[in-house]
Coordinates of C-alpha atoms and ligand atoms in Angstrom, one line a residue:
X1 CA 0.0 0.0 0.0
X2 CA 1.7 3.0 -1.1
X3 CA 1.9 6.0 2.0
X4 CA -1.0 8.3 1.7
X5 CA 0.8 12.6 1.5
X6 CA -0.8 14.4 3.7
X7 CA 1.0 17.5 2.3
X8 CA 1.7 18.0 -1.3
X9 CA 4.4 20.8 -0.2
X10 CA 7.6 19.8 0.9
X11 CA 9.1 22.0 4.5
X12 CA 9.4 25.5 3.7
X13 CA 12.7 25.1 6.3
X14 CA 14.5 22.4 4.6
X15 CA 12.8 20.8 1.4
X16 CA 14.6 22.9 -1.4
X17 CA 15.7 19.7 -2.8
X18 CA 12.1 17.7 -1.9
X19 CA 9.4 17.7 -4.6
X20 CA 6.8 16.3 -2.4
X21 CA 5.7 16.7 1.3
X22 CA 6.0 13.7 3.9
X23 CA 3.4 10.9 4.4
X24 CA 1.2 11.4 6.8
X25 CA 2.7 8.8 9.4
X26 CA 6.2 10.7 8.4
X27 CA 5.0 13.8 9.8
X28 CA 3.4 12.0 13.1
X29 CA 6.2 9.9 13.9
X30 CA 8.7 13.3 13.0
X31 CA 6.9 16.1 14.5
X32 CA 7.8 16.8 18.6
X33 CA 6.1 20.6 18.4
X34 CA 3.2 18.5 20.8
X35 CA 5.8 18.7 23.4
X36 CA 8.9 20.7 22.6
X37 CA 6.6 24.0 22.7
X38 CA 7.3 24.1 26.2
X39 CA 10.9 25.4 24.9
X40 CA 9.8 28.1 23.7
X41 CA 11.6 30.2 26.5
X42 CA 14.6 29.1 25.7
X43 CA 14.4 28.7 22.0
X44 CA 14.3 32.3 21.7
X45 CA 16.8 32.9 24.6
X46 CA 19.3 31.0 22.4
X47 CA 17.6 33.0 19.7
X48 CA 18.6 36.5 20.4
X49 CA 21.5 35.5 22.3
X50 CA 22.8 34.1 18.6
X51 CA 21.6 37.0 16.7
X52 CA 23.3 39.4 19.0
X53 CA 26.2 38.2 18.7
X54 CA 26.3 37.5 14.8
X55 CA 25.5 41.5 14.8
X56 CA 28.6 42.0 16.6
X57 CA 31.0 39.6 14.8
X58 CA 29.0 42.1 11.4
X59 CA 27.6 38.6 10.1
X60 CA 24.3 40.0 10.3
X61 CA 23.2 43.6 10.0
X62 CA 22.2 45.4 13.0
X63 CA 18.8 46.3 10.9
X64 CA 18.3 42.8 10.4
X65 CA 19.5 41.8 13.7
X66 CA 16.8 44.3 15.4
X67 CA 14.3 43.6 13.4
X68 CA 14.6 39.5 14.5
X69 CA 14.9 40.0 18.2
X70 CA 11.5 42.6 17.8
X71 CA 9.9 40.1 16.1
X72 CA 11.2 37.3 18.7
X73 CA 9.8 39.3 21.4
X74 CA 6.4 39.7 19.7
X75 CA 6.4 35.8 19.6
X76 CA 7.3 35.2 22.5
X77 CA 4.2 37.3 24.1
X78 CA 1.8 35.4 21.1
X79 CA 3.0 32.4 22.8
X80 CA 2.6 33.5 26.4
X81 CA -1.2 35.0 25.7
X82 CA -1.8 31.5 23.9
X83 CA -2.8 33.2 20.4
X84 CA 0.1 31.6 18.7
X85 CA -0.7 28.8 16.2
X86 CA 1.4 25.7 16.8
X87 CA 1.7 23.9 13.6
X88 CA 2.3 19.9 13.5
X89 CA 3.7 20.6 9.4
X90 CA 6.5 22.3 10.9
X91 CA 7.6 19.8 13.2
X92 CA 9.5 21.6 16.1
X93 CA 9.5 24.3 18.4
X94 CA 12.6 26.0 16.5
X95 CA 10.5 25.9 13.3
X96 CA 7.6 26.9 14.1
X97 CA 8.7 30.2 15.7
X98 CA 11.5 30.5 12.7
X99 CA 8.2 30.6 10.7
X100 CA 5.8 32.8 12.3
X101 CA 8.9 35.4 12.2
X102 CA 9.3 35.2 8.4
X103 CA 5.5 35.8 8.4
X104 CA 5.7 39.0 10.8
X105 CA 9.2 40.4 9.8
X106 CA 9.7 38.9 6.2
X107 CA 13.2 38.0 4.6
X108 CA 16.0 38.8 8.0
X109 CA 14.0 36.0 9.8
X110 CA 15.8 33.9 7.3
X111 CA 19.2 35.2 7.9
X112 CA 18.6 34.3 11.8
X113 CA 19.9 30.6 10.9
X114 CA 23.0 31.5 9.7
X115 CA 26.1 29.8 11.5
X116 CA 23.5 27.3 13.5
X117 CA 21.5 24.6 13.1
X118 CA 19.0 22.9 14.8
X119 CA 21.1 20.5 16.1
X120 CA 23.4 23.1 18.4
X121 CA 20.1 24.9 19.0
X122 CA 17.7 22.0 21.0
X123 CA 21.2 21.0 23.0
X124 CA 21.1 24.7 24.0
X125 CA 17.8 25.0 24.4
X126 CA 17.3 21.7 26.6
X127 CA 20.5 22.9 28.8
X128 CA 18.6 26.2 29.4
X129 CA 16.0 24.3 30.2
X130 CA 17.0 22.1 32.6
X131 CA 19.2 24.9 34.0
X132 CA 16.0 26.5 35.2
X133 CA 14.1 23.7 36.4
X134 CA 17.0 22.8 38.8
X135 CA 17.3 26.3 40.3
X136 CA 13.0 25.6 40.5
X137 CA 13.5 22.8 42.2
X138 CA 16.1 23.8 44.6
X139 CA 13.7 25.9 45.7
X140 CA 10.8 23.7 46.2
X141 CA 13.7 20.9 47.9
X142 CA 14.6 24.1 50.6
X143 CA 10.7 24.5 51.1
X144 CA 10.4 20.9 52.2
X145 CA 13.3 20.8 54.1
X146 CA 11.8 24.2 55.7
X147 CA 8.5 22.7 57.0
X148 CA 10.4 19.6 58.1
X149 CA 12.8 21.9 60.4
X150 CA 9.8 24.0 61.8
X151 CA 7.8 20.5 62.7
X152 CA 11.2 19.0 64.0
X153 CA 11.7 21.7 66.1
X154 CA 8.1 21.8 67.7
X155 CA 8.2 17.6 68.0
X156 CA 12.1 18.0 69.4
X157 CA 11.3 15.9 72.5
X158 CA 7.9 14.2 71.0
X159 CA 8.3 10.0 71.7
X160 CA 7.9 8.2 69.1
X161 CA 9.1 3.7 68.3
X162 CA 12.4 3.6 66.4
X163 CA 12.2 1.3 63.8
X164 CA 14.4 -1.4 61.9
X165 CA 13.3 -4.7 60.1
X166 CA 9.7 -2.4 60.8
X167 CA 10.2 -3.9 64.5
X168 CA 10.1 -1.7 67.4
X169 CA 14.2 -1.2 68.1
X170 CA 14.6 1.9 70.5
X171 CA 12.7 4.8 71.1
X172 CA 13.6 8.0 68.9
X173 CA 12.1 11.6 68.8
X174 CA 9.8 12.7 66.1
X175 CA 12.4 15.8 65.4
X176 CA 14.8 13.4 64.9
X177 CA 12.5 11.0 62.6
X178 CA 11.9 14.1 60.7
X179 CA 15.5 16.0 60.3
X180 CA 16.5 12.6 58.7
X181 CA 14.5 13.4 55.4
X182 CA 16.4 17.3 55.8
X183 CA 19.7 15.2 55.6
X184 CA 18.4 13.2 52.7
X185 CA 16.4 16.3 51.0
X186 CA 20.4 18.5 51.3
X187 CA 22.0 16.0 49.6
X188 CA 19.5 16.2 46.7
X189 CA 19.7 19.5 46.1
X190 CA 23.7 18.9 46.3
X191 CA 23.3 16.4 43.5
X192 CA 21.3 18.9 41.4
X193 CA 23.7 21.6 42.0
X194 CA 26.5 19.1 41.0
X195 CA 24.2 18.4 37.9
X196 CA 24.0 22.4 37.2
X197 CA 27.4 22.7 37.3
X198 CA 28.5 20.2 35.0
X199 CA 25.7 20.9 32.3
X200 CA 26.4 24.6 32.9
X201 CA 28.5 25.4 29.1
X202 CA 27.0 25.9 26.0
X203 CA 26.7 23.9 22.5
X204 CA 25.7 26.9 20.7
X205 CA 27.7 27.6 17.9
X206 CA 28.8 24.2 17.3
X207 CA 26.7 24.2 14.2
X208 CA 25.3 20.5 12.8
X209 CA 28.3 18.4 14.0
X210 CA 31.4 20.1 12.9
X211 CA 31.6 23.9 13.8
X212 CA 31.1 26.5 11.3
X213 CA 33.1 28.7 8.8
X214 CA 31.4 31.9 10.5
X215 CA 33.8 33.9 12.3
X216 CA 31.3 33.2 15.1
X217 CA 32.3 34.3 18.9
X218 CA 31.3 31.2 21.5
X219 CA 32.4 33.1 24.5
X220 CA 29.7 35.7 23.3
X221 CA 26.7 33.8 23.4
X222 CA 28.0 31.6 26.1
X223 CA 28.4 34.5 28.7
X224 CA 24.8 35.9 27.3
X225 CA 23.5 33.0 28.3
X226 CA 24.6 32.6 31.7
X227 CA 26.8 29.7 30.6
X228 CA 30.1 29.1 32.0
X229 CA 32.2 28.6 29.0
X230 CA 31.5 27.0 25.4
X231 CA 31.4 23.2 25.3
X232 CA 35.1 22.1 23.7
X233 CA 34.5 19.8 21.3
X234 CA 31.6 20.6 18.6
X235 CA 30.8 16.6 18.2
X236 CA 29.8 16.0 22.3
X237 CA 28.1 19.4 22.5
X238 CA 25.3 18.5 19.8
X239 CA 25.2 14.9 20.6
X240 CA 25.9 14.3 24.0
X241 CA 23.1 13.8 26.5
X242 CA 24.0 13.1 29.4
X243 CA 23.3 16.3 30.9
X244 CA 19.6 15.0 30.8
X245 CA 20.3 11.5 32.0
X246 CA 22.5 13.0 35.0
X247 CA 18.8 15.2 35.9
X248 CA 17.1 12.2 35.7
X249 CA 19.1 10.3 37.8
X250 CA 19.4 13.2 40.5
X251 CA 15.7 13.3 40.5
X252 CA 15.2 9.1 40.6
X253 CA 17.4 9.4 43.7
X254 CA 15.2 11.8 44.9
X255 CA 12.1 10.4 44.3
X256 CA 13.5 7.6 46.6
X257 CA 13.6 9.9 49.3
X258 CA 10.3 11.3 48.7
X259 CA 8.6 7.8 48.3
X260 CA 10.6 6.5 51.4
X261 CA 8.5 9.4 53.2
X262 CA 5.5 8.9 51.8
X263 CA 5.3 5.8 52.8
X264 CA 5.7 6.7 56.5
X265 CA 2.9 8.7 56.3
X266 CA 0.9 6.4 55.1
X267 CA 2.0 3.7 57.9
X268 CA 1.3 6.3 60.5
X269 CA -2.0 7.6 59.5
X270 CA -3.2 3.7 59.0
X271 CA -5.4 2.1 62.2
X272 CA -2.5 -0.5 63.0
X273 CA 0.0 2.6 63.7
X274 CA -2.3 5.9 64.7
X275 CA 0.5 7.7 64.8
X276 CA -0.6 10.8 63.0
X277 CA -4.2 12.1 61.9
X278 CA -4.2 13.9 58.3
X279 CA -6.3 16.9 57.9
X280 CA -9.7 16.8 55.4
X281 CA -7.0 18.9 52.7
X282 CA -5.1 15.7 52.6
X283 CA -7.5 13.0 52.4
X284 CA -9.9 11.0 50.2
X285 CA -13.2 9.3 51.1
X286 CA -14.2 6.3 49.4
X287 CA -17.4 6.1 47.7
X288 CA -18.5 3.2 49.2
X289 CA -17.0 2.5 52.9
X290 CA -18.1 6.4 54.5
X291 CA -15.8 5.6 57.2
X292 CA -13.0 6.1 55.0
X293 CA -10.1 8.9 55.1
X294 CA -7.4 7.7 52.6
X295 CA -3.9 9.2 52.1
X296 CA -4.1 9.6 48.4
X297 CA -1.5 12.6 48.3
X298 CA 1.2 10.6 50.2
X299 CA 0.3 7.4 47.5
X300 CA 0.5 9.2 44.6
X301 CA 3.9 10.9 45.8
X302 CA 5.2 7.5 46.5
X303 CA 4.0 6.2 43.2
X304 CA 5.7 9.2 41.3
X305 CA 8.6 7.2 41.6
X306 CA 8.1 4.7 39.7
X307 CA 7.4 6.8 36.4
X308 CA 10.5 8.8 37.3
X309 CA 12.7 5.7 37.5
X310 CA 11.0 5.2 33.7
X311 CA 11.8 8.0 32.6
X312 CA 15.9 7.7 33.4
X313 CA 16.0 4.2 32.1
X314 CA 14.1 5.4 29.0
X315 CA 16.7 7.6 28.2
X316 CA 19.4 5.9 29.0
X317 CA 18.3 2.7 26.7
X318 CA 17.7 5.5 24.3
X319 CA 21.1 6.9 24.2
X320 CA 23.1 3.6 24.8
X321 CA 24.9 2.8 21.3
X322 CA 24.2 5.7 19.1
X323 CA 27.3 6.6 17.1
X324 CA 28.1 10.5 17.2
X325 CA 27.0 12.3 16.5
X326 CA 23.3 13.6 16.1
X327 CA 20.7 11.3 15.5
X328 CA 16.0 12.0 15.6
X329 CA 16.6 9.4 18.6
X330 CA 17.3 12.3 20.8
X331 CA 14.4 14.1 20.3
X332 CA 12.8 11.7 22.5
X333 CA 15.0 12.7 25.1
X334 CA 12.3 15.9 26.1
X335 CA 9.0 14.1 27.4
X336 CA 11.2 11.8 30.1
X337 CA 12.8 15.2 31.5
X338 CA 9.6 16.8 31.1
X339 CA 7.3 14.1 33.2
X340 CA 10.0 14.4 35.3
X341 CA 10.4 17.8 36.3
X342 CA 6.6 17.4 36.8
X343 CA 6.4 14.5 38.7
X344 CA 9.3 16.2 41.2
X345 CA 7.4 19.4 41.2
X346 CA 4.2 17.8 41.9
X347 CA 5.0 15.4 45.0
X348 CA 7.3 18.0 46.4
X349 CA 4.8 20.4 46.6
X350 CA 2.3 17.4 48.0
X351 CA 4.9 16.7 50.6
X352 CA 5.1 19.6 52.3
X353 CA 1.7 19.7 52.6
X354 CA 1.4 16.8 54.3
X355 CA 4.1 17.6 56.5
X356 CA 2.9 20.6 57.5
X357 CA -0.9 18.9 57.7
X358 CA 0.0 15.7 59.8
X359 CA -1.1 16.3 63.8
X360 CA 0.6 13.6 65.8
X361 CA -0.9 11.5 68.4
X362 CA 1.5 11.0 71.2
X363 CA -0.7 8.5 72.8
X364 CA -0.1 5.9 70.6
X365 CA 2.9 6.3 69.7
X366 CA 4.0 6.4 73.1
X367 CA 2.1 3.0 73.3
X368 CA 3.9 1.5 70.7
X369 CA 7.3 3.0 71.9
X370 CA 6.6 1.0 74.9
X371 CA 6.3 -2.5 73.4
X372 CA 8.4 -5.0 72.3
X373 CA 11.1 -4.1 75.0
X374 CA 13.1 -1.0 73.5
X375 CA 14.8 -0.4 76.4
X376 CA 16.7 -3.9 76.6
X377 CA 19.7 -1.9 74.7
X378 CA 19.8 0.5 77.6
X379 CA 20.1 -2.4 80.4
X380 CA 22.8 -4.1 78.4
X381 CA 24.6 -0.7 78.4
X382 CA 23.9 -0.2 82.0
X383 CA 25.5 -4.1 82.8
X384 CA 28.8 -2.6 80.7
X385 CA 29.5 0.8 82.1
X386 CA 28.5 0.3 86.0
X387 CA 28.9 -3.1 86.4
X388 CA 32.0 -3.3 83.8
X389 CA 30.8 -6.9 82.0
X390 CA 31.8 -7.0 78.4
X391 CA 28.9 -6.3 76.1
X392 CA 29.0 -9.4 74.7
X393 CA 28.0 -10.9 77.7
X394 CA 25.4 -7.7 79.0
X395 CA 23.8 -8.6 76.0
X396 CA 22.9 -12.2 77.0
X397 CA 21.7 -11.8 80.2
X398 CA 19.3 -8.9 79.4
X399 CA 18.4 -11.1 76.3
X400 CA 17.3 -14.0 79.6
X401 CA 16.1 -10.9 81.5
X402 CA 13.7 -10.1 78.5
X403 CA 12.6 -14.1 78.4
X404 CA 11.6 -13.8 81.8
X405 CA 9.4 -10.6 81.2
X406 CA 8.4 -11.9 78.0
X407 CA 7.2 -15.1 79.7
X408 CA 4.9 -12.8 82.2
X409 CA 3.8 -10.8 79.2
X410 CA 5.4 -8.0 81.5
X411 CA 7.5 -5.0 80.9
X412 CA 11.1 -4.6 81.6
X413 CA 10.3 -2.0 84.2
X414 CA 7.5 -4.0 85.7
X415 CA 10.0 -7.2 86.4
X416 CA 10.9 -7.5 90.0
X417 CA 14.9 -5.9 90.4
X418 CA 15.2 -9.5 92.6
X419 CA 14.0 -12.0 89.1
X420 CA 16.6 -9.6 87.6
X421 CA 19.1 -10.3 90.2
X422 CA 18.8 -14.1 90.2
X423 CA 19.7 -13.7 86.3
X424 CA 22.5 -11.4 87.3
X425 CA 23.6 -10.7 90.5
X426 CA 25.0 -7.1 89.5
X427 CA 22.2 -5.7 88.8
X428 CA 21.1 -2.9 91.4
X429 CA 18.6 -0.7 92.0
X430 CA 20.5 1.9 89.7
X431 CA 19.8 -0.1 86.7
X432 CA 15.8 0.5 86.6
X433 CA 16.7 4.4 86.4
X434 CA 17.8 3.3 82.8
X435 CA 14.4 1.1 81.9
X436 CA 12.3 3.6 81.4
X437 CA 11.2 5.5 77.3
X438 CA 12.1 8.5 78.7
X439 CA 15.7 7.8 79.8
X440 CA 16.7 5.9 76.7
X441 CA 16.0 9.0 74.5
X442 CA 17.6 11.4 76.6
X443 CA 20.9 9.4 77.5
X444 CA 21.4 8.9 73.4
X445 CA 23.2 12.7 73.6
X446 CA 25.8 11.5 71.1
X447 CA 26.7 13.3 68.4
X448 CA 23.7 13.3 65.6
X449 CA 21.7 11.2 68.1
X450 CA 18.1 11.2 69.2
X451 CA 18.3 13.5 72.5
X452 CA 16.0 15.6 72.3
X453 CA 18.5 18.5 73.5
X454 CA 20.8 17.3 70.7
X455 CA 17.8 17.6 68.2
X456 CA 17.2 21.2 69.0
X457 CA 21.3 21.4 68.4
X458 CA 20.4 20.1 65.1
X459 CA 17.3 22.3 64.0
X460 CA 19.8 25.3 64.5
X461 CA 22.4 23.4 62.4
X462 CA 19.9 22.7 59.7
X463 CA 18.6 26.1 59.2
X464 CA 22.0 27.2 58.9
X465 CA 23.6 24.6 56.8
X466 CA 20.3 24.8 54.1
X467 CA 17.9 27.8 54.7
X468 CA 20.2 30.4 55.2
X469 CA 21.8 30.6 51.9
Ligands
LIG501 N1 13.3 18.5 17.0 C1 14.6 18.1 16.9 C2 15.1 17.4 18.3 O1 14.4 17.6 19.2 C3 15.5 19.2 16.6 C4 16.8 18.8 16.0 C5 16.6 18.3 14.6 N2 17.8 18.2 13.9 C6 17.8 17.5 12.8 N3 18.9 17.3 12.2 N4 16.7 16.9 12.2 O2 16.0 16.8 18.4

């Protein structure tokens, strides 16, 4: 079945050599303008940033040159007040406004290409745009971490079950809980300003693959740009990705974090834990069981991850084993960083939310705190500084000690100190002092430990270390 043409004309960009226009199914698969519209920004960035500089270097007439970046502007407020007209015939986001400016400004808009091609322009206008969604979310990342100091400092010496295996281990403080995700949340934003850094130079001017004849200046639209120097070899700057795969990757990592959270959330504000209530704001009913409060923000922020990790391995099995140096395969390197940058911006802002929404229940997690003897670390402890026994050996007997009250369905602090003492004759009155919740958070006063006086060291440290900058 021969293709059916959709257009009888071939581009008016690039088909002085076509006599017909592409299939229909040519100009599907080929078109990206659906999605790479939301360049636009930078496309014209890079735009008058190139045109500026090809006035200066007199490779384009000032008249011309100010006649493109008017025109420029003028599309760039069409686009903003949504009366531009996106057209799938001219495939891209670089056409399409290359296009409308030969319509408002007439023959300069075609001298704008000179010395570029699309190639060097998408790498730039993809760096631009992940440039700016990093410093976004920097932002949003230093948000969370803000509401997570504030509540960390109000739950400072709030008693809460430390957890590992998801067994009750030794009690902790909800501040400290909480500043563990700030921790987690300033590394991110380390990774994305690592990420900045490195995709921080600028493959404009490096033309299709090889450079340009021009007697261009890199260093001109580089600086214009708020690069930090022009990429060094023309091949890697129009072909090279990695840039986006290193964002994705930064974000994957971060959507670890984020789902690692969201899942506590969801654990505490179920009816086995009743650790936390959320608010109305933060919760779904179900249309059949009325009872019903579900923690559909904190799901949905966990479940982000798992398009996220998509989106990096997409890319990366896009990427593996193309030869340099451009190939179409990297237009489909724009949706993955797009749906990510959403995805991040989305459950970050439904994170802070929910951390600011979540009222605790000390009750019951004083309850839980209290089971499954969490103190037993503190008696071993007690056995090797006061009574001097190697831990080794503390830990034995109050592993027989916890038997015994295990056996009466008892507390450590409720066992007799004289069924104690017939374990271990050592033991003294002194030891109870260390049984209880109370003591075993306070007496962890090590550095970046769960003391409550050491938590309030470590709200201060945090708003210094990653709000005041
Ligand atoms: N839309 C294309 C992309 O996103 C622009 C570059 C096209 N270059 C080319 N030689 N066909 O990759």
């Amino acid at each position: 079945m021969k293709p059916k043409n959709k257009n009888k004309s071939t581009n008016s960009r690039w088909g002085g050599r076509y006599t017909s226009g592409p299939a229909e199914i040519m100009q599907e698969i080929n078109a990206s303008i659906n999605f790479d519209k939301r360049l636009f920004e930078q496309d014209i960035e890079g735009s008058i940033a190139h045109c500026e500089m090809l006035v200066e270097q007199k490779i384009l007439a000032s008249t011309d040159g100010n006649a493109i970046i008017k025109g420029l502007k003028t599309i760039k407020s069409e686009i903003e007040n949504e009366s531009f007209q996106f057209s799938e015939t001219l495939e891209d986001i670089h056409m399409n406004i290359e296009a409308r400016l030969e319509e408002i400004i007439g023959e300069p808009a075609g001298r704008l290409h000179t010395a570029r091609s699309r190639n060097d322009q998408v790498a730039t206008d993809l760096r631009l745009w992940v440039r700016d969604s990093i410093d976004q979310l920097d932002s949003e990342l230093r948000n969370l971490q803000e509401s997570l100091i504030d509540r960390a400092d109000t739950f400072y010496d709030l008693l809460m079950p430390g957890f590992t295996h998801l067994q009750t281990a030794q009690p902790i403080t909800m501040g400290h809980h909480l500043l563990a995700y700030v921790e987690m949340f300033g590394r991110d934003r380390g990774r994305f300003a690592d990420c900045r850094k490195r995709l921080n130079e600028s493959p404009l001017g490096s033309g299709a693959l090889a450079g340009t004849s021009y007697p261009i200046d890199r260093k001109h639209t580089a600086r214009n740009l708020g690069f930090d120097r022009p990429m060094a070899n023309s091949l890697d700057a129009v072909s090279d990705r990695d840039f986006a795969i290193e964002f994705l990757s930064v974000a994957a990592i971060t959507m670890v974090h984020l789902s690692r959270l969201s899942e506590e959330i969801v654990l505490w504000c179920s009816d086995g834990f009743c650790f936390i209530t959320l608010s109305d704001a933060f919760t779904t009913g179900s249309s059949m069981m009325p009872q019903k409060r579900n923690p559909d923000a904190a799901e949905l922020s966990r479940a982000k991850a798992g398009r996220v990790f998509g989106n990096l391995l997409s890319l990366l099995t896009v990427m593996k084993g193309l030869p340099l140096a451009y190939s179409k395969d990297m237009q489909e390197d724009k949706e993955p960083v797009f749906d990510t940058a959403d995805s991040l911006f989305l459950a970050l802002g439904a994170m802070k939310g929910l951390v600011e929404d979540f009222v605790p229940n000390s009750e019951s997690m004083l309850i839980a705190a209290k089971k499954g003897y969490p103190t037993a670390t503190d008696l071993a402890d007690w056995l090797v500084s006061v009574a001097g026994l190697p831990f080794r050996e503390a830990h034995r007997i109050t592993g027989e000690i916890v038997k015994e009250a295990e056996k009466r369905n008892i507390s450590l602090e409720e066992l007799p100190i004289e069924d104690m003492q017939k374990i271990d004759s050592s033991i003294t009155h002194d030891a109870l002092s260390v049984l209880s919740i109370e003591n075993a958070v306070t007496s962890r006063a090590s550095e970046g430990g769960t003391a409550p006086i050491k938590v309030k060291e470590a709200v201060l440290s945090a708003r210094k270390r990653f709000l005041e900058k």
